[in-house]
Amino acid sequence: MSYQEEYLASIERPESFWRSQAEKLSWFKVPEVILSKDENGVDRWFADGELNTSYMALDAQVEAGLANQVAIYYDSPVTDTKESITYQQLLERVSLFAGALAAQGVEKGDRVLIYMPMIPQAVVAMLAVARLGAIHSVVFGGFAAKELAVRIDDAAPKVIVSASCGIEIDRIIDYKPLLDEAITLAEHKPRCCIIHQREQSIAALTTPRDVSWTQAIGEATPHSAVSVKGSDPLYILYTSGTTGKPKGVVRDNGGHAVAMHYSMKAVYDMNPGEVFWAASDVGWVVGHSYIVYAPLLSGLSTVLYEGKPVRTPDAGAFWRVVAEYGVKSLFSAPTAFRAIKKEDAEGVRYREYDMSSLKSVFVAGERLDPPTYHWIKDLTGLPVIDHWWQTETGWAICSNLTGIETLPTKAGSATMPSPGFDVRILDDSGKELAPNEQGSVAIKLPLPPGCFPTIWGDFERYNEAYLTAYEGYYCSGDGGYKDEDGYVFIMGRTDDVINVAGHRLSTGEMEEIVADHPSVAECAVIGIRCDIKGQLPIGFVLMKDGDALDEIALEAELAVMMRERIGALACFKTALLVKRLPKTRSGKILRKLMRQIADGEEYSIPSTIDDPASIDELAAAMRDRGIRKAV
Ligand code: COA
Ligand code: AMP
């Protein structure tokens, strides 16, 4: 079937299209109702189906004869550890840990928060929670205690699963003190914390609340898979919105399983027995979808890599892993390849390894800039596939559908809409724009299986943030255009979300933190271009009258506040003192204009500006600090 035929079938006959995809999975009760509306009026897939995602990913694979196939290759250069875990072994570990969670009172519908580094126990915990029909919420290990506390209060977990430490290259990050602080800060208190003690740092346990992983499984008996409805939640994953409060993206069981299984073949062209590597983190959506669920639901071997693209130990790390496990398809963020390119532009390391297994390289998480695209392509000689997606959708909205038909690529484009996604470019009034005209990227409802049906505990926010801008459409928050051939180009966010090293962060939240500094009268935080990390946050601050703190001291204090409240991943290191911020006469800060000045882009000063001199001042301040790019 050609891409066009497949795509049209998904849009014109969505129910029969997705029914036939659903039939490929091992349901306890195959869904009869394919598409329906829930109590909020949101489209739901497979609501009456009965399944268990952990069963589909493990038991069903063992029953299909994959017991001795490797499910997970764990590779940890930071601890010098490698482990191959078969489907049978993974099933046994997951069943036992599910028993341990059940012994702590975890039941269907309960939440379990997982705060762990990239170790097999993180995957075991996710699948064990799913096995009980409970809901996991994985929090990225790089977040600080405050962010963790916000998520504990929102998800209200019965149990928290964590580890004693993570390892950042050669630095031990003790997780337990962060967890303890978060629990102190949070109003909700978990009943129990199960802590995996890593030999690099043994944590002090708080009795009777904390139990070690070893003790928990030592006393447990294996637990079987609990049946849930297709529309029941599998997980909550928090992502940055435009305010300080993160959004708890909810994923259901049925639509997710179908989307994961379908996309593993359609998008990535992966077949059972092959090795897939998403070089990401289980704390992000890429990790949920393509380190854990999709590969296992598809009978693949997945790589769980606890390391970096560089410095663990060098810029050949990715290529070593590909060669060692025979990876067929590698997926990471453009920033990872830019980091490799910076250290090994000539690809000397690449040529040290046998790369014959690798057939394609996928990138997402941020815009793939054409120079990085060409560098990867020239180095590998392989298809380099930019695909666009969001935590909210769980899988690629646009891609080159290599498992259906590989189309010619165009640098800077995420190619075509994936089956099920009716992508439109709209102007502010909701009118569809002509080819090559830039506007808001929206998706005509219904969204396909796998996309989120609500924000945890806050349907109003879901409705307001995504469904009200354009009636009948999901508003993605990204801007872009389609060219004359229908290729989609995603150009960046239209809101206050920025992307730092593939991590989605909110400048709105950063502004709230800067504004909390006692010397700050007013501030703006914007994301400016960075050659390695894509974007970096930078703050502009007006001091309170008479405050004597100088720019360097303020900058250092703000950087510490940001690390303590968000985490080191915020990469907030620069703050500039200014006398005024450019604003419209109605008082709106002109953040886009500020970003254009910083990035050396052409800009026009809006007629509504209150004080045109503020622009020159700002440009001069940026030049003085070496921030402004050459025009
Ligand atoms: N736990 C604790 N701290 C973490 C962390 C974690 N899981 N992840 C990152 N950090 C810390 C880093 O140690 C660093 O701290 P520092 O400022 O004290 O040095 C800080 O957060 C910033 O990290 P990062 O932006 O990742 O910078 P880096 O220089 O360590 O690495 C890259 C740069 C490009 C190699 C790295 O960001 C990368 O591999 N990015 C890919 C991102 C990705 O996979 N995104 C998912 C979408 S596909
Ligand atoms: P996240 O939810 O963390 O996956 O981040 C989603 C956001 O990252 C999107 O809304 C985009 O702004 C950006 N993004 C992801 N993939 C791409 C891509 N291939 N091209 C451009 N931007 C992307």
CSV table of N, CA and C and ligand atoms in Angstrom, one decimal, residues 140-142 168 171 173 175 279-280 284 286 308-309 311 333 335 339 364 501-503 533 563 568-569 571 573, ligand 1:
chain,number,residue,atom,x,y,z
A,140,PHE,N,11.1,12.7,35.5
A,140,PHE,CA,12.4,12.7,35.1
A,140,PHE,C,13.4,13.0,36.2
A,141,GLY,N,14.5,12.2,36.3
A,141,GLY,CA,15.4,12.2,37.4
A,141,GLY,C,16.1,13.6,37.6
A,142,GLY,N,16.1,14.4,36.5
A,142,GLY,CA,16.8,15.7,36.6
A,142,GLY,C,16.0,16.8,37.3
A,168,GLU,N,25.4,11.1,36.7
A,168,GLU,CA,25.6,12.1,35.6
A,168,GLU,C,27.1,12.0,35.2
A,171,ARG,N,29.4,12.0,38.1
A,171,ARG,CA,28.9,12.6,39.4
A,171,ARG,C,27.7,11.8,39.9
A,173,ILE,N,24.4,11.6,41.8
A,173,ILE,CA,23.3,12.5,42.2
A,173,ILE,C,22.4,11.7,43.2
A,175,TYR,N,19.4,10.7,44.9
A,175,TYR,CA,18.0,11.0,44.7
A,175,TYR,C,17.2,11.0,46.0
A,279,ALA,N,17.4,6.7,22.2
A,279,ALA,CA,18.4,7.2,23.1
A,279,ALA,C,17.8,8.4,23.8
A,280,SER,N,16.9,8.2,24.7
A,280,SER,CA,16.2,9.2,25.4
A,280,SER,C,16.2,8.8,26.9
A,284,TRP,N,10.8,10.9,29.9
A,284,TRP,CA,10.1,11.7,28.8
A,284,TRP,C,9.2,10.8,28.0
A,286,VAL,N,9.3,10.2,24.9
A,286,VAL,CA,10.0,9.3,23.9
A,286,VAL,C,10.4,8.0,24.6
A,308,LYS,N,25.5,9.3,28.1
A,308,LYS,CA,25.3,10.5,27.3
A,308,LYS,C,25.8,10.2,25.9
A,309,PRO,N,25.5,11.0,25.0
A,309,PRO,CA,26.1,10.8,23.6
A,309,PRO,C,27.6,11.1,23.6
A,311,ARG,N,31.2,12.0,26.2
A,311,ARG,CA,31.8,12.0,27.6
A,311,ARG,C,31.6,10.7,28.3
A,333,ALA,N,17.5,13.0,20.0
A,333,ALA,CA,17.1,14.4,19.8
A,333,ALA,C,18.3,15.0,19.0
A,335,THR,N,19.8,17.7,19.4
A,335,THR,CA,20.8,18.2,20.3
A,335,THR,C,21.9,17.1,20.6
A,339,ALA,N,25.9,17.6,19.8
A,339,ALA,CA,26.9,17.4,20.8
A,339,ALA,C,28.0,16.5,20.3
A,364,ALA,N,13.7,13.7,16.9
A,364,ALA,CA,12.5,14.5,17.3
A,364,ALA,C,12.8,15.2,18.6
A,501,ALA,N,18.0,21.5,25.0
A,501,ALA,CA,18.6,20.1,24.9
A,501,ALA,C,17.5,19.0,24.8
A,502,GLY,N,16.4,19.3,24.1
A,502,GLY,CA,15.4,18.3,23.9
A,502,GLY,C,14.4,18.3,25.1
A,503,HIS,N,14.6,19.1,26.1
A,503,HIS,CA,13.8,19.1,27.3
A,503,HIS,C,12.8,20.3,27.2
A,533,LYS,N,22.4,23.2,22.3
A,533,LYS,CA,21.1,22.8,23.0
A,533,LYS,C,19.9,23.3,22.3
A,563,ARG,N,18.0,26.2,39.7
A,563,ARG,CA,18.5,24.8,39.9
A,563,ARG,C,17.7,24.1,41.0
A,568,ALA,N,18.8,21.2,37.4
A,568,ALA,CA,19.9,21.7,36.6
A,568,ALA,C,19.5,21.7,35.1
A,569,LEU,N,18.6,20.9,34.7
A,569,LEU,CA,18.3,20.8,33.3
A,569,LEU,C,17.7,22.1,32.7
A,571,CYS,N,19.1,24.9,32.8
A,571,CYS,CA,20.3,25.6,32.1
A,571,CYS,C,20.1,27.1,32.2
A,573,LYS,N,21.4,30.3,33.1
A,573,LYS,CA,22.7,30.8,33.6
A,573,LYS,C,22.9,32.3,33.4
B,1,COA,N1,19.6,13.7,36.6
B,1,COA,C1,20.2,14.7,37.2
B,1,COA,N2,20.8,15.8,36.6
B,1,COA,C2,20.6,15.8,35.2
B,1,COA,C3,19.9,14.8,34.6
B,1,COA,C4,19.4,13.7,35.3
B,1,COA,N3,18.7,12.7,34.7
B,1,COA,N4,19.9,15.1,33.2
B,1,COA,C5,20.6,16.2,33.1
B,1,COA,N5,21.0,16.7,34.3
B,1,COA,C6,21.8,17.8,34.6
B,1,COA,C7,23.2,17.7,33.9
B,1,COA,O1,24.1,17.0,34.7
B,1,COA,C8,23.6,19.2,33.8
B,1,COA,O2,24.0,19.6,35.1
B,1,COA,P1,25.2,20.7,35.2
B,1,COA,O3,24.6,22.0,34.8
B,1,COA,O4,25.4,20.7,36.7
B,1,COA,O5,26.3,20.3,34.4
B,1,COA,C9,22.3,19.9,33.6
B,1,COA,O6,21.2,19.0,34.0
B,1,COA,C10,22.0,20.2,32.1
B,1,COA,O7,22.0,18.9,31.4
B,1,COA,P2,22.0,18.8,29.8
B,1,COA,O8,21.2,20.0,29.2
B,1,COA,O9,21.5,17.5,29.5
B,1,COA,O10,23.5,19.1,29.4
B,1,COA,P3,24.7,18.1,29.3
B,1,COA,O11,25.8,19.0,28.9
B,1,COA,O12,24.8,17.3,30.5
B,1,COA,O13,24.4,17.2,28.0
B,1,COA,C11,23.5,16.7,25.8
B,1,COA,C12,24.0,17.8,26.8
B,1,COA,C13,23.1,17.3,24.5
B,1,COA,C14,24.5,15.6,25.6
B,1,COA,C15,22.2,16.1,26.5
B,1,COA,O14,21.3,17.1,26.9
B,1,COA,C16,21.5,15.1,25.7
B,1,COA,O15,21.9,13.9,25.5
B,1,COA,N6,20.3,15.4,25.3
B,1,COA,C17,19.3,14.6,24.6
B,1,COA,C18,18.0,14.9,25.3
B,1,COA,C19,17.0,13.9,25.1
B,1,COA,O16,17.2,12.7,25.0
B,1,COA,N7,15.7,14.4,25.0
B,1,COA,C20,14.6,13.6,24.9
B,1,COA,C21,13.8,13.8,23.7
B,1,COA,S1,14.2,12.7,22.4
